[in-house]
PDB file of C-alpha atoms in Angstrom:
ATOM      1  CA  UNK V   1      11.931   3.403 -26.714  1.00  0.00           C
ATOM      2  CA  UNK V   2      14.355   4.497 -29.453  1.00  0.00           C
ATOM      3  CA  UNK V   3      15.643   8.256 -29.239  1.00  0.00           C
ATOM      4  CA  UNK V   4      13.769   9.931 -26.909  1.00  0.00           C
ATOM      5  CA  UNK V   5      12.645   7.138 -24.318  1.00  0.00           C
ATOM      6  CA  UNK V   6      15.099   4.585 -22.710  1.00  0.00           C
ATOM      7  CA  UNK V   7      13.802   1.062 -23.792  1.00  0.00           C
ATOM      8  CA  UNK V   8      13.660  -1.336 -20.598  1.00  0.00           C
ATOM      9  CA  UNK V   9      15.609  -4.287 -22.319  1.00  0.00           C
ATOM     10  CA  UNK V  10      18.406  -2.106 -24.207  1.00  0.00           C
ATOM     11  CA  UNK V  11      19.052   0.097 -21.221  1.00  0.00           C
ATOM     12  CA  UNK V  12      18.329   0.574 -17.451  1.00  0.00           C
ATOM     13  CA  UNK V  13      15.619   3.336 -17.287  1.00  0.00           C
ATOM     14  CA  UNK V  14      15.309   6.238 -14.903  1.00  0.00           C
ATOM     15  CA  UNK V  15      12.514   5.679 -12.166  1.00  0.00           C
ATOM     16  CA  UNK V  16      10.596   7.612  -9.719  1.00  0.00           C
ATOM     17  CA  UNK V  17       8.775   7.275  -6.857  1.00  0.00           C
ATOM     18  CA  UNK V  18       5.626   8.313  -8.536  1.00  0.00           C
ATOM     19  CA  UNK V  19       5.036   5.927 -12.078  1.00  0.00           C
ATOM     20  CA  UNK V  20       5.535   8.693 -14.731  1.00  0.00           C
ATOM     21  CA  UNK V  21       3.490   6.510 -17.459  1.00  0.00           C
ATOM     22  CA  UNK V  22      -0.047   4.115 -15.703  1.00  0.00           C
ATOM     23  CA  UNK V  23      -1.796   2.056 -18.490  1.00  0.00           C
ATOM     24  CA  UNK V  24      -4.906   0.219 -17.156  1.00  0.00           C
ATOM     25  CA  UNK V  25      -7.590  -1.656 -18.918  1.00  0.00           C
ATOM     26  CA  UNK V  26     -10.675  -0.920 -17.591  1.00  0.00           C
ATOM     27  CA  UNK V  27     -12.687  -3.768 -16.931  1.00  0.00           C
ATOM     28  CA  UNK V  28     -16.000  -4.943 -14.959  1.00  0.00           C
ATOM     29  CA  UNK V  29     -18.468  -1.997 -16.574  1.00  0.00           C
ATOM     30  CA  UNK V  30     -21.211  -4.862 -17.614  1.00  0.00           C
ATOM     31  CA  UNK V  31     -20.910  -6.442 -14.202  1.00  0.00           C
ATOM     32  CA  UNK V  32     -21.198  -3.463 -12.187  1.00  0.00           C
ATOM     33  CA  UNK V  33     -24.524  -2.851 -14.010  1.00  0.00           C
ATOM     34  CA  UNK V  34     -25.788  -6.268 -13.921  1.00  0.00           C
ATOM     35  CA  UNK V  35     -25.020  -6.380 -10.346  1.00  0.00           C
ATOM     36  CA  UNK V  36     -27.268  -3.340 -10.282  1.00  0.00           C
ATOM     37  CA  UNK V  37     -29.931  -5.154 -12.472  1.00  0.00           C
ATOM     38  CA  UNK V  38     -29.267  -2.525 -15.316  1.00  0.00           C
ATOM     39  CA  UNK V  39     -28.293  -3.019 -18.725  1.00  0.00           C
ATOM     40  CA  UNK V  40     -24.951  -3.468 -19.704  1.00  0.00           C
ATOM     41  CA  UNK V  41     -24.399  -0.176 -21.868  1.00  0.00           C
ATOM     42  CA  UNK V  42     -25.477   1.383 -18.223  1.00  0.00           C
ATOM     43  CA  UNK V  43     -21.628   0.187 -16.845  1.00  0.00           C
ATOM     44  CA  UNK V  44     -20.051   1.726 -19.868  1.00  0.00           C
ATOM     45  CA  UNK V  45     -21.874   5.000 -19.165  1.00  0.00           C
ATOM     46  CA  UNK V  46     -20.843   5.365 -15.774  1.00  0.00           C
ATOM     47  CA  UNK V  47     -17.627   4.151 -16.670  1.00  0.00           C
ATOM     48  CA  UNK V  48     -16.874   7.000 -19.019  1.00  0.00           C
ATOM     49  CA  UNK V  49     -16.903   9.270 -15.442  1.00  0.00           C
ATOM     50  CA  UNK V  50     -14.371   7.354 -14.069  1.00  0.00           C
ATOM     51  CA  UNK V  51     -12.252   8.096 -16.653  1.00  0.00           C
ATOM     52  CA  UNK V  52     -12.887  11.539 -16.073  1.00  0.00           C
ATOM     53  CA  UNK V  53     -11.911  11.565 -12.231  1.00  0.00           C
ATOM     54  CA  UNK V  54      -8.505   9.527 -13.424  1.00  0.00           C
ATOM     55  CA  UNK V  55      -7.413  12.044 -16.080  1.00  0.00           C
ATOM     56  CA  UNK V  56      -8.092  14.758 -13.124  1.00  0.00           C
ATOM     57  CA  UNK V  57      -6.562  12.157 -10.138  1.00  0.00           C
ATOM     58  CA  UNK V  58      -2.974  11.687 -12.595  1.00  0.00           C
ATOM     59  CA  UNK V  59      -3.284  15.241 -12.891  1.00  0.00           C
ATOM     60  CA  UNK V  60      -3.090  15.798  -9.160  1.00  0.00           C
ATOM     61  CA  UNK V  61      -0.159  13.208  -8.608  1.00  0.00           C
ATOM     62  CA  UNK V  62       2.223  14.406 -11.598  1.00  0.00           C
ATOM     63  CA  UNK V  63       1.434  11.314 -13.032  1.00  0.00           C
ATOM     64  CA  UNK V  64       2.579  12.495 -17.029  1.00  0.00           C
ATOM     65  CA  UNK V  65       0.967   9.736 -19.315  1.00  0.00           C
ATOM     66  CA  UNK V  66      -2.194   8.149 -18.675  1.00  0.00           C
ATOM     67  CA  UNK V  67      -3.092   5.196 -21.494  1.00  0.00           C
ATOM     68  CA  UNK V  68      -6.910   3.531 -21.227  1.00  0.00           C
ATOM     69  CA  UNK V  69      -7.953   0.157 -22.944  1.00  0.00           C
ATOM     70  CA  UNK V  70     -11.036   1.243 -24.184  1.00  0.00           C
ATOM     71  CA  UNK V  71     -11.874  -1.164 -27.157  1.00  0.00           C
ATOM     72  CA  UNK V  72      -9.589  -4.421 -27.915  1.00  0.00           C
ATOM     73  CA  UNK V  73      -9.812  -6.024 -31.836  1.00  0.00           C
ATOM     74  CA  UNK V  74     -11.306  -8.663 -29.824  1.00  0.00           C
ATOM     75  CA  UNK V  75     -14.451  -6.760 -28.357  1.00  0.00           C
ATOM     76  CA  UNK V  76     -15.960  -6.876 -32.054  1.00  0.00           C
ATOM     77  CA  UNK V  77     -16.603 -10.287 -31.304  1.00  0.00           C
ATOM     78  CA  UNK V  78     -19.668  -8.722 -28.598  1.00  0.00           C
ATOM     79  CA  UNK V  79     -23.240  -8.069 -29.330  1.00  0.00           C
ATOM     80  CA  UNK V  80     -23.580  -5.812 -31.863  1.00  0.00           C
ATOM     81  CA  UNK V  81     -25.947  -3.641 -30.392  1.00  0.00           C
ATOM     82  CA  UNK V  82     -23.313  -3.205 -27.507  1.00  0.00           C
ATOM     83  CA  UNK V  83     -20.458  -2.424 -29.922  1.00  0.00           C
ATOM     84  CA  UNK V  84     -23.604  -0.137 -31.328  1.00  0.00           C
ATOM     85  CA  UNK V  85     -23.400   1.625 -28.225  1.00  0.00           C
ATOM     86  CA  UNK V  86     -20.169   1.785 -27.637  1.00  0.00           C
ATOM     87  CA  UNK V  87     -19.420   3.674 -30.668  1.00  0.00           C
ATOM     88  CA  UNK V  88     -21.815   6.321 -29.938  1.00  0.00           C
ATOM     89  CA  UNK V  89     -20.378   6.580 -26.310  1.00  0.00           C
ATOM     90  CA  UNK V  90     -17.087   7.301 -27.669  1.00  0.00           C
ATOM     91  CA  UNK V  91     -18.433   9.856 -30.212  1.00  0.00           C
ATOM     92  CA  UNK V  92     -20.676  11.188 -27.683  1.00  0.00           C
ATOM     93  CA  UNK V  93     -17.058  11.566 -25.173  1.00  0.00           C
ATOM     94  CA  UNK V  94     -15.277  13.394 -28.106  1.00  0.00           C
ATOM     95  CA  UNK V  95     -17.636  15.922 -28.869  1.00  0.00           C
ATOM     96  CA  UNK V  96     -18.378  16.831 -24.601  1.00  0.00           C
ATOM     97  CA  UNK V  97     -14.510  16.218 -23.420  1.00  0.00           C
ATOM     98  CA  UNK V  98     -12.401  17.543 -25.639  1.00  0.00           C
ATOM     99  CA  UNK V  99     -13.065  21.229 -24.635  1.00  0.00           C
ATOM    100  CA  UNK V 100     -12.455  20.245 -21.111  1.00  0.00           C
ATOM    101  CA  UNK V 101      -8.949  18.157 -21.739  1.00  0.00           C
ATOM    102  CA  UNK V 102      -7.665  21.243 -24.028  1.00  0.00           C
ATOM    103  CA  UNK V 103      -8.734  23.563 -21.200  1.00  0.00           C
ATOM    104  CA  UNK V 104      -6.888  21.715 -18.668  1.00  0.00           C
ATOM    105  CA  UNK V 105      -3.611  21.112 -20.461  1.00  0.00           C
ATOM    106  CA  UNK V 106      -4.632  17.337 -21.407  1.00  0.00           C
ATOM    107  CA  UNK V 107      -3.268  15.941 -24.930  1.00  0.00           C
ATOM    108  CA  UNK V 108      -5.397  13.404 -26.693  1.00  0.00           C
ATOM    109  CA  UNK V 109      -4.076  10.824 -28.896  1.00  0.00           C
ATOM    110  CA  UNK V 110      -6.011   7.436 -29.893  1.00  0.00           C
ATOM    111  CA  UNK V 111      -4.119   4.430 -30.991  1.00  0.00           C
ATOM    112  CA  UNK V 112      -5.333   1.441 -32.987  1.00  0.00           C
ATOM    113  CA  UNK V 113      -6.525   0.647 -36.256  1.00  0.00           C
ATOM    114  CA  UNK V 114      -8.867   3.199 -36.680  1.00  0.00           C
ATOM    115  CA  UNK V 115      -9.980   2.268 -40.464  1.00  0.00           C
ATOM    116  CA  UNK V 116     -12.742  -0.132 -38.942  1.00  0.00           C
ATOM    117  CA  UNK V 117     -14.271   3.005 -37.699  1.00  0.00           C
ATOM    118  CA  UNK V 118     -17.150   5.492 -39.199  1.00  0.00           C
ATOM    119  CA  UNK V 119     -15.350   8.764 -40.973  1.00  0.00           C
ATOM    120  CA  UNK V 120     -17.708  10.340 -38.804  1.00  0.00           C
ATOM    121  CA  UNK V 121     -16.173   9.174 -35.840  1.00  0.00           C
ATOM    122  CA  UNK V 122     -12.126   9.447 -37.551  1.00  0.00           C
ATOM    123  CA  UNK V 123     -12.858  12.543 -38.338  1.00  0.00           C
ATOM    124  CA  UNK V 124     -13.078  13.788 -34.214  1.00  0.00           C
ATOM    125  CA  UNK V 125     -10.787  11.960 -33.333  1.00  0.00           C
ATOM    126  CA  UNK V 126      -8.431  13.850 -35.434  1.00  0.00           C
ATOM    127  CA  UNK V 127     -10.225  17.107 -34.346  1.00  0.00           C
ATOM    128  CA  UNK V 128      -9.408  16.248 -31.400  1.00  0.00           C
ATOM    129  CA  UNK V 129      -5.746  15.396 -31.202  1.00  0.00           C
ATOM    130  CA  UNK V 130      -5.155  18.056 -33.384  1.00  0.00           C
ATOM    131  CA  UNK V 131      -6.746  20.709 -30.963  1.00  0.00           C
ATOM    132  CA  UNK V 132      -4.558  19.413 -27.904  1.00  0.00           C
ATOM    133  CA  UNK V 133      -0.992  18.576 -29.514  1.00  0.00           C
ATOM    134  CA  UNK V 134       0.301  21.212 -27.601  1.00  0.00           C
ATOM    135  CA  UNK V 135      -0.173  20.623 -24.497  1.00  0.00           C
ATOM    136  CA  UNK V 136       2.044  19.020 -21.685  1.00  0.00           C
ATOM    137  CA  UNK V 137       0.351  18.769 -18.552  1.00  0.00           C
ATOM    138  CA  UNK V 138      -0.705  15.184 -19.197  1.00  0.00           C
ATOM    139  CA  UNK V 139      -0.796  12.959 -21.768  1.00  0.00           C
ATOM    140  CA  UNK V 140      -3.834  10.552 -22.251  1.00  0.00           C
ATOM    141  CA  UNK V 141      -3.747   7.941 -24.930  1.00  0.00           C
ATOM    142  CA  UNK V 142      -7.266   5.850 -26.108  1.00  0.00           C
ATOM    143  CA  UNK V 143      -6.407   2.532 -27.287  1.00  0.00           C
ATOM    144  CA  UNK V 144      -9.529   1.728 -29.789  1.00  0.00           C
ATOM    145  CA  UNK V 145      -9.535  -1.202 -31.674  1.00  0.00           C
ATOM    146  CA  UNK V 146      -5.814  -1.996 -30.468  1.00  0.00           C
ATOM    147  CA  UNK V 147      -4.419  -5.163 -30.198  1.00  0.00           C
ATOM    148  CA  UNK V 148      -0.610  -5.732 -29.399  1.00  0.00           C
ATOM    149  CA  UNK V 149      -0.095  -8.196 -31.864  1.00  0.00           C
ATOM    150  CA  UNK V 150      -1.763  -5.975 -34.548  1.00  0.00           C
ATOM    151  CA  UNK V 151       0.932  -3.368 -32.886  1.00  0.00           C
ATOM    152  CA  UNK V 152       4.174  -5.210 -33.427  1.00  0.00           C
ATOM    153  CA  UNK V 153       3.057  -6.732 -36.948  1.00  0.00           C
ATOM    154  CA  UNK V 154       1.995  -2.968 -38.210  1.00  0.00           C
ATOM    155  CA  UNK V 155       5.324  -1.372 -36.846  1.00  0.00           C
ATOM    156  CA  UNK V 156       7.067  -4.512 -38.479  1.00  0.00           C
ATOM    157  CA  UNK V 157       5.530  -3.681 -41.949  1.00  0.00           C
ATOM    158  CA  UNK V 158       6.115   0.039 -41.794  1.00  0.00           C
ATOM    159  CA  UNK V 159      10.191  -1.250 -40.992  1.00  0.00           C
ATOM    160  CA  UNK V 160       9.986  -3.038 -43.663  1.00  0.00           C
ATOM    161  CA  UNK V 161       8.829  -0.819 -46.336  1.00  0.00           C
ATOM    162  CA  UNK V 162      11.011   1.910 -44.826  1.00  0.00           C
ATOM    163  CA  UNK V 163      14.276   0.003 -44.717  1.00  0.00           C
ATOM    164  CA  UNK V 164      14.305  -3.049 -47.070  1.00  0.00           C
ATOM    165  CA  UNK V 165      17.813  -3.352 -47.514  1.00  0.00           C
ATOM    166  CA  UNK V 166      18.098  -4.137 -44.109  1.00  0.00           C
ATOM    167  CA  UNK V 167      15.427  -6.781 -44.151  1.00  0.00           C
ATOM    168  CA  UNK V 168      17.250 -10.136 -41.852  1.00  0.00           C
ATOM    169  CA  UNK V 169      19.310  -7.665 -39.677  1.00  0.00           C
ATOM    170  CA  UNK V 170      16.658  -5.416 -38.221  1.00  0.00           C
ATOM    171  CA  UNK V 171      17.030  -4.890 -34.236  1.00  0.00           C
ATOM    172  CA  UNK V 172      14.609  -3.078 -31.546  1.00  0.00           C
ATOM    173  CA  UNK V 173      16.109   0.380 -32.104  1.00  0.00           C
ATOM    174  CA  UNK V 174      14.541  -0.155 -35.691  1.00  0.00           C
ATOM    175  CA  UNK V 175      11.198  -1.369 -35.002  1.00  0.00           C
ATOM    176  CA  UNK V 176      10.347   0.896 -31.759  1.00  0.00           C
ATOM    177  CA  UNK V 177       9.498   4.347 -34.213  1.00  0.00           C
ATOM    178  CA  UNK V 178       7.290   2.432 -35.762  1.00  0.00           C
ATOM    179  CA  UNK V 179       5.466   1.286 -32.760  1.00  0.00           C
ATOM    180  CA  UNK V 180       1.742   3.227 -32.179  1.00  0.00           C
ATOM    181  CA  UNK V 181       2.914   4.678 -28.583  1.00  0.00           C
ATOM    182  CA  UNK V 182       6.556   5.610 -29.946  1.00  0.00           C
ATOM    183  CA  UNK V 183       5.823   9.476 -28.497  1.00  0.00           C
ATOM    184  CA  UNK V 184       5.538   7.713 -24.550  1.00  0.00           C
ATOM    185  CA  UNK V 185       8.004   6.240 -22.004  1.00  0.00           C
ATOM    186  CA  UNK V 186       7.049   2.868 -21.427  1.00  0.00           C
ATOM    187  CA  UNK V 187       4.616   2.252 -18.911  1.00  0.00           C
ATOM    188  CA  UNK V 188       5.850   2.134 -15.390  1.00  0.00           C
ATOM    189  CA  UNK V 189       2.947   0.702 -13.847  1.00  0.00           C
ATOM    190  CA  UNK V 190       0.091  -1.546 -15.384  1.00  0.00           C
ATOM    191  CA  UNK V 191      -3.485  -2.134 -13.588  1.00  0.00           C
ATOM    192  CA  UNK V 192      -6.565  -4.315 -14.605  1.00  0.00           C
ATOM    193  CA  UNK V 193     -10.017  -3.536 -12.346  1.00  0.00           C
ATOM    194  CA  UNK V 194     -12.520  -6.264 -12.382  1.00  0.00           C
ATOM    195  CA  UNK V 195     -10.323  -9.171 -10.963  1.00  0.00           C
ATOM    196  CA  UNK V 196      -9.055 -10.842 -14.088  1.00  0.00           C
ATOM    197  CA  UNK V 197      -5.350 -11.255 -14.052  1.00  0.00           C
ATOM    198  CA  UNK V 198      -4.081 -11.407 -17.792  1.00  0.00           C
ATOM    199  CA  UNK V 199      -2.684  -8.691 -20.001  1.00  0.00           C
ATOM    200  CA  UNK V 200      -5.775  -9.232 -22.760  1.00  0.00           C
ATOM    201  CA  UNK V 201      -3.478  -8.407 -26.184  1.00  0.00           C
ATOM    202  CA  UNK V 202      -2.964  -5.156 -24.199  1.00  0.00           C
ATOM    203  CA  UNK V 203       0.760  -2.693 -25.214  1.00  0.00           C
ATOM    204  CA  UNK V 204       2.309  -6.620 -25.152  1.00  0.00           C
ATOM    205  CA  UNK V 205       5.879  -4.918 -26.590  1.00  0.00           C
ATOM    206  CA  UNK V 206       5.145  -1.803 -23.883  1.00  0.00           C
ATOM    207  CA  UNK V 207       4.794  -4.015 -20.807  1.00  0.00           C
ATOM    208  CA  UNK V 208       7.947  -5.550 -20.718  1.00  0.00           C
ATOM    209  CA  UNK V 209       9.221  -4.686 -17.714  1.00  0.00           C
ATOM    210  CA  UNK V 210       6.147  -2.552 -16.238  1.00  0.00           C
ATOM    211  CA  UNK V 211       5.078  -3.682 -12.526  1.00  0.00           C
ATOM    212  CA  UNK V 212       1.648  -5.590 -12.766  1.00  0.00           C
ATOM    213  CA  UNK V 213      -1.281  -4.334 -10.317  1.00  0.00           C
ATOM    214  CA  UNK V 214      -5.008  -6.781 -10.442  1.00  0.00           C
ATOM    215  CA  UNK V 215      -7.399  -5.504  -8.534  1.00  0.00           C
ATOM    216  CA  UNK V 216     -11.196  -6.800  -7.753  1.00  0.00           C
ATOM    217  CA  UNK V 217     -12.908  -3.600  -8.152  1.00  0.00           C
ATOM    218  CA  UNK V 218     -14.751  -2.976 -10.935  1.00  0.00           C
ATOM    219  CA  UNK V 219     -13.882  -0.066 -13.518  1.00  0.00           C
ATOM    220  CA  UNK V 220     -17.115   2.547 -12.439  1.00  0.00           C
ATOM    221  CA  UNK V 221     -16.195   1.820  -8.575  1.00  0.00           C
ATOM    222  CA  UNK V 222     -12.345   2.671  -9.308  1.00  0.00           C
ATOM    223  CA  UNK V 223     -11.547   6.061  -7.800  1.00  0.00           C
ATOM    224  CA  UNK V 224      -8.744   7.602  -5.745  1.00  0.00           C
ATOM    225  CA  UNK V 225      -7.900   5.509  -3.337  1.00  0.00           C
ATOM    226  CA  UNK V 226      -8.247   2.322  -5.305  1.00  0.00           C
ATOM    227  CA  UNK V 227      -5.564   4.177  -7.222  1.00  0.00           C
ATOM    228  CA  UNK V 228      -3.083   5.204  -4.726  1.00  0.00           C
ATOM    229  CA  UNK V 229      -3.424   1.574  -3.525  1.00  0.00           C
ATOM    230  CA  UNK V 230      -2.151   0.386  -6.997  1.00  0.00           C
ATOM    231  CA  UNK V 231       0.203   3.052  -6.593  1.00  0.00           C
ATOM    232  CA  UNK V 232       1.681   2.012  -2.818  1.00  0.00           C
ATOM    233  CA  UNK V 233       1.883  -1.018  -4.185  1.00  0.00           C
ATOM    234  CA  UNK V 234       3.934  -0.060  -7.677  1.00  0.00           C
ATOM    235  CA  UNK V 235       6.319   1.807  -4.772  1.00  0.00           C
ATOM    236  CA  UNK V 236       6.835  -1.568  -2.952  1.00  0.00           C
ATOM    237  CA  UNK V 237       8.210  -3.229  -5.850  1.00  0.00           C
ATOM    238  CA  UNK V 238      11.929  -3.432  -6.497  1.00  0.00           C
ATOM    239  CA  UNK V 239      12.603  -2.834 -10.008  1.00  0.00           C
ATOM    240  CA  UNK V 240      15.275  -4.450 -10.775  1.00  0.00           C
ATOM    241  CA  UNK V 241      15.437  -4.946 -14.833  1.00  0.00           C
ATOM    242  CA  UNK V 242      17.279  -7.911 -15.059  1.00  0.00           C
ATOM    243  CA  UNK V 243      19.721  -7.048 -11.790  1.00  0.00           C
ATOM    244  CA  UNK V 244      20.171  -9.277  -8.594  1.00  0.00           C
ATOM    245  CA  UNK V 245      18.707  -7.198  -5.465  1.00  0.00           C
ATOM    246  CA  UNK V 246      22.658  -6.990  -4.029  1.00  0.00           C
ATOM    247  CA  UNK V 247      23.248  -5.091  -7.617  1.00  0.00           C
ATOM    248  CA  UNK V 248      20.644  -2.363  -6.411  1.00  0.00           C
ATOM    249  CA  UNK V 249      21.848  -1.978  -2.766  1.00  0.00           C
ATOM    250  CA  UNK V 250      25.459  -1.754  -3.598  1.00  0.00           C
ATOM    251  CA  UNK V 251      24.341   1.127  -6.130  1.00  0.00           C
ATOM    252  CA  UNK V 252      23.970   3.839  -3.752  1.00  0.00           C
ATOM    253  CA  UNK V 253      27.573   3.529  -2.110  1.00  0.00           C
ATOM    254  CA  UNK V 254      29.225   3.196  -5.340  1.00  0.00           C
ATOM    255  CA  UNK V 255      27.616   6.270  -6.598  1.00  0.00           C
ATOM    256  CA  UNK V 256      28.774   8.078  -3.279  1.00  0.00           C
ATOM    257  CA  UNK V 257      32.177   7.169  -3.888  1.00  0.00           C
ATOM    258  CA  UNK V 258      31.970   8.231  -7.545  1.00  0.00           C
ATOM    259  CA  UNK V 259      32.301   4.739  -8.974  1.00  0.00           C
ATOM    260  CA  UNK V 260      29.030   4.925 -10.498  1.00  0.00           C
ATOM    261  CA  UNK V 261      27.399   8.138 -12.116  1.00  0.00           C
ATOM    262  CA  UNK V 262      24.185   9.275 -10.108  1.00  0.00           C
ATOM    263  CA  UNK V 263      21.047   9.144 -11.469  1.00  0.00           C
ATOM    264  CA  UNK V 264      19.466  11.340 -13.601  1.00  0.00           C
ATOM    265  CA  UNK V 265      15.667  12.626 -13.904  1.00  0.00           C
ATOM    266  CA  UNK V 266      13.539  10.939 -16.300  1.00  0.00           C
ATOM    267  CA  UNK V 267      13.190  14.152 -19.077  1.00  0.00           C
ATOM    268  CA  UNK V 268      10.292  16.003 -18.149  1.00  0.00           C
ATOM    269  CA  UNK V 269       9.273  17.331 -21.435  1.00  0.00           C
ATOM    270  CA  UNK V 270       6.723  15.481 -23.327  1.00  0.00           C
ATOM    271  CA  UNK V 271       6.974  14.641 -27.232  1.00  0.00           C
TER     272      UNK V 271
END
């Protein structure tokens, strides 16, 4: 991204062996619970604990953002006594997590258009980010009522209102402020649970150049080692951003000889 965060398609970014930034959309919560003969609000219950063991499982691996699809601008479109639920599951997560992410080091930030929401609900959210803006340990981003298109057309409004006179010449560096998830890296590594293999409207500007992981298992089921799989596999990949694979092997001699500067770490501090 602009400043701060290298953007994959202006620059080559700094990688690691462990992805710094894992965005997942969480799917199969109504199938797990039909497959269970319960109904579906059950999945999104249990669901809510996997999230839980993630935040605490990125903790573990130094993982340092953490982003969760938890409501697309497409799920109004469900039964309206599931949305119903949904929206007291997420006020119900606010008011019994929040003391536990502040306690262990977690910031909170939602992105999306939260205007669709209840003030009551707003209102925590804010509480919420607001009590954990300080910390570093990990980052974990909500994405409620998001959509990526909604993302890119929002940032390109804000642009334009902020720099009219440039209106016809604007370029990335411009628009990526303006983007919701301007304060992350992009994400390194993306995984879906639930065995659908499409991206769903989901950070479409973010993904760029992120490595791709589908699995079968559904959301509640996911849990450590369905995550160091996605992981193994994210470390099998060779990320090349637009090189040829002789590019990358030549890269370590010429660095030896001092042709090419080394590496450096992806900044550790957190915006």
């Amino acid at each position: 991204m602009a400043g701060k965060f290298t953007s994959s398609t202006q620059a080559i970014p700094n990688v690691g062996d462990m992805p710094r930034h894992i965005a997942i959309i969480m799917d199969g919560n109504g199938r797990w619970a039909k497959r269970r003969f319960m109904p579906r609000v059950a999945g999104h219950k249990r669901g809510v604990e996997t999230v839980r063991a993630m935040v605490k499982a990125c903790i573990a691996r130094g993982v340092d953002y953490l982003t969760l699809f938890a409501f697309s601008s497409e799920n109004w479109r469900r039964p309206a006594e599931e949305v119903s639920f949904l929206m007291s599951l997420f006020i119900n997560a606010l008011q019994g997590e929040i003391g536990k992410l502040h306690a262990n080091g977690v910031r909170l930030k939602v992105v999306g258009d939260l205007s669709a929401f209840e003030p009551r609900l707003v209102a925590l959210i804010r509480e919420g980010e607001a009590t954990t803006a300080n910390n570093s340990r990990l980052t974990l981003t909500i994405a409620a009522n998001y959509g990526g298109r909604w993302d890119i057309l929002q940032a390109m409004n804000q642009l334009a209102l902020a720099h009219p006179e440039k209106a016809g010449c604007y370029g990335e560096a411009d628009l990526a402020p303006h983007l919701v998830m301007a304060y992350a890296p992009e994400p390194d590594l993306f995984i879906r649970t639930g065995g659908e293999q499409r991206i769903s409207n989901f950070l479409l500007w973010q993904l760029a150049y992120s490595e791709l992981h589908f699995t079968d298992t559904l959301w509640p089921d996911f849990d450590e080692p369905a995550l160091d799989a996605a992981i193994a596999s994210y470390r099998r990949r060779e990320r090349r951003f637009g090189r040829t694979s002789e590019q990358l092997a030549e890269q370590p001699a010429a660095q030896a000889l001092g042709v090419l500067p080394a590496p450096t770490l992806a900044p550790s501090s957190r915006d």
